[in-house]
CSV table of C-alpha atoms in Angstrom, one decimal:
chain,number,residue,atom,x,y,z
A,1180,MET,CA,33.2,-59.2,87.8
A,1181,ARG,CA,33.0,-59.8,83.9
A,1182,VAL,CA,30.1,-61.6,83.1
A,1183,GLU,CA,28.3,-62.5,79.4
A,1184,ALA,CA,24.2,-62.8,79.1
A,1185,GLU,CA,22.6,-64.2,76.6
A,1186,PHE,CA,18.7,-63.2,75.8
A,1187,THR,CA,16.0,-64.5,73.4
A,1188,VAL,CA,13.2,-62.8,73.4
A,1189,GLU,CA,9.8,-64.2,72.0
A,1190,PRO,CA,7.8,-64.7,70.0
A,1191,PHE,CA,10.2,-65.5,67.1
A,1192,VAL,CA,9.3,-63.4,63.8
A,1193,GLU,CA,10.0,-64.9,60.8
A,1194,GLY,CA,12.2,-62.9,58.3
A,1195,SER,CA,13.4,-59.9,60.4
A,1196,PRO,CA,13.1,-59.8,64.6
A,1197,GLY,CA,10.2,-58.3,65.8
A,1198,PRO,CA,9.5,-55.0,67.5
A,1199,HIS,CA,9.8,-56.6,70.7
A,1200,VAL,CA,13.1,-57.9,69.9
A,1201,THR,CA,14.6,-54.3,68.5
A,1202,ALA,CA,12.9,-52.6,71.6
A,1203,ALA,CA,15.1,-54.6,73.8
A,1204,VAL,CA,18.7,-54.4,71.5
A,1205,GLU,CA,18.1,-50.8,71.6
A,1206,ALA,CA,17.6,-50.6,75.6
A,1207,ALA,CA,20.3,-52.5,76.5
A,1208,ARG,CA,22.7,-50.8,74.0
A,1209,ALA,CA,21.2,-47.1,75.7
A,1210,ALA,CA,22.5,-48.7,79.2
A,1211,GLY,CA,25.9,-48.9,78.0
A,1212,VAL,CA,26.6,-52.4,76.6
A,1213,GLU,CA,27.3,-53.2,72.9
A,1214,PRO,CA,24.7,-56.7,72.1
A,1215,ASP,CA,25.6,-58.8,69.5
A,1216,MET,CA,22.6,-60.4,67.6
A,1217,GLY,CA,22.7,-63.5,66.5
A,1218,PRO,CA,19.8,-65.9,64.7
A,1219,PHE,CA,18.4,-66.8,68.2
A,1220,GLY,CA,19.7,-64.3,70.7
A,1221,THR,CA,21.2,-61.5,71.9
A,1222,THR,CA,24.6,-61.4,73.5
A,1223,VAL,CA,25.8,-58.9,76.1
A,1224,ALA,CA,29.0,-58.6,78.0
A,1225,GLY,CA,31.0,-56.3,80.6
A,1226,GLU,CA,31.2,-56.2,84.0
A,1227,ILE,CA,28.4,-56.9,86.4
A,1228,ASP,CA,26.9,-54.1,87.4
A,1229,ASP,CA,26.6,-52.9,83.8
A,1230,VAL,CA,25.6,-56.1,82.5
A,1231,LEU,CA,22.3,-56.5,85.1
A,1232,ARG,CA,21.1,-53.1,84.4
A,1233,ALA,CA,21.1,-53.5,80.6
A,1234,LEU,CA,19.2,-57.0,81.0
A,1235,GLY,CA,16.8,-55.2,83.0
A,1236,GLU,CA,16.2,-52.1,80.7
A,1237,ALA,CA,15.9,-55.0,77.8
A,1238,VAL,CA,13.6,-57.0,79.7
A,1239,ARG,CA,11.3,-53.7,80.6
A,1240,ALA,CA,11.3,-52.6,76.8
A,1241,ALA,CA,10.8,-55.9,75.3
A,1242,THR,CA,7.8,-56.7,77.4
A,1243,GLU,CA,6.4,-53.2,76.9
A,1244,SER,CA,6.7,-53.7,72.8
A,1245,GLY,CA,4.7,-57.2,73.3
A,1246,ALA,CA,7.4,-59.7,74.0
A,1247,ALA,CA,5.5,-63.0,75.7
A,1248,ARG,CA,8.5,-64.8,76.8
A,1249,ILE,CA,12.1,-63.5,77.7
A,1250,SER,CA,15.0,-66.0,78.7
A,1251,VAL,CA,18.2,-65.5,80.0
A,1252,GLN,CA,21.8,-67.1,80.1
A,1253,LEU,CA,24.4,-65.4,82.4
A,1254,THR,CA,27.9,-66.7,82.5
A,1255,VAL,CA,30.4,-65.6,85.3
A,1256,ASP,CA,34.2,-65.4,84.5
A,1257,GLY,CA,35.8,-66.8,87.1
A,1258,ARG,CA,39.2,-65.1,86.5
């Protein structure tokens, strides 16, 4: 099953992503998905097991790097 997830890591740092954001993105990439960073969130897509594993790693890395909040939205492709 394919899914798409968007995660937002806070607090926001004006002008550039903070270390908590870059840690989350790098952790997701290392877990095997290719993150697409947008202005307010990062999107990852793929098979459900891969995306959920990457989200777990991203959340862990972000909180260890100072994130105060991480919001996740998961969309399931019903096809």
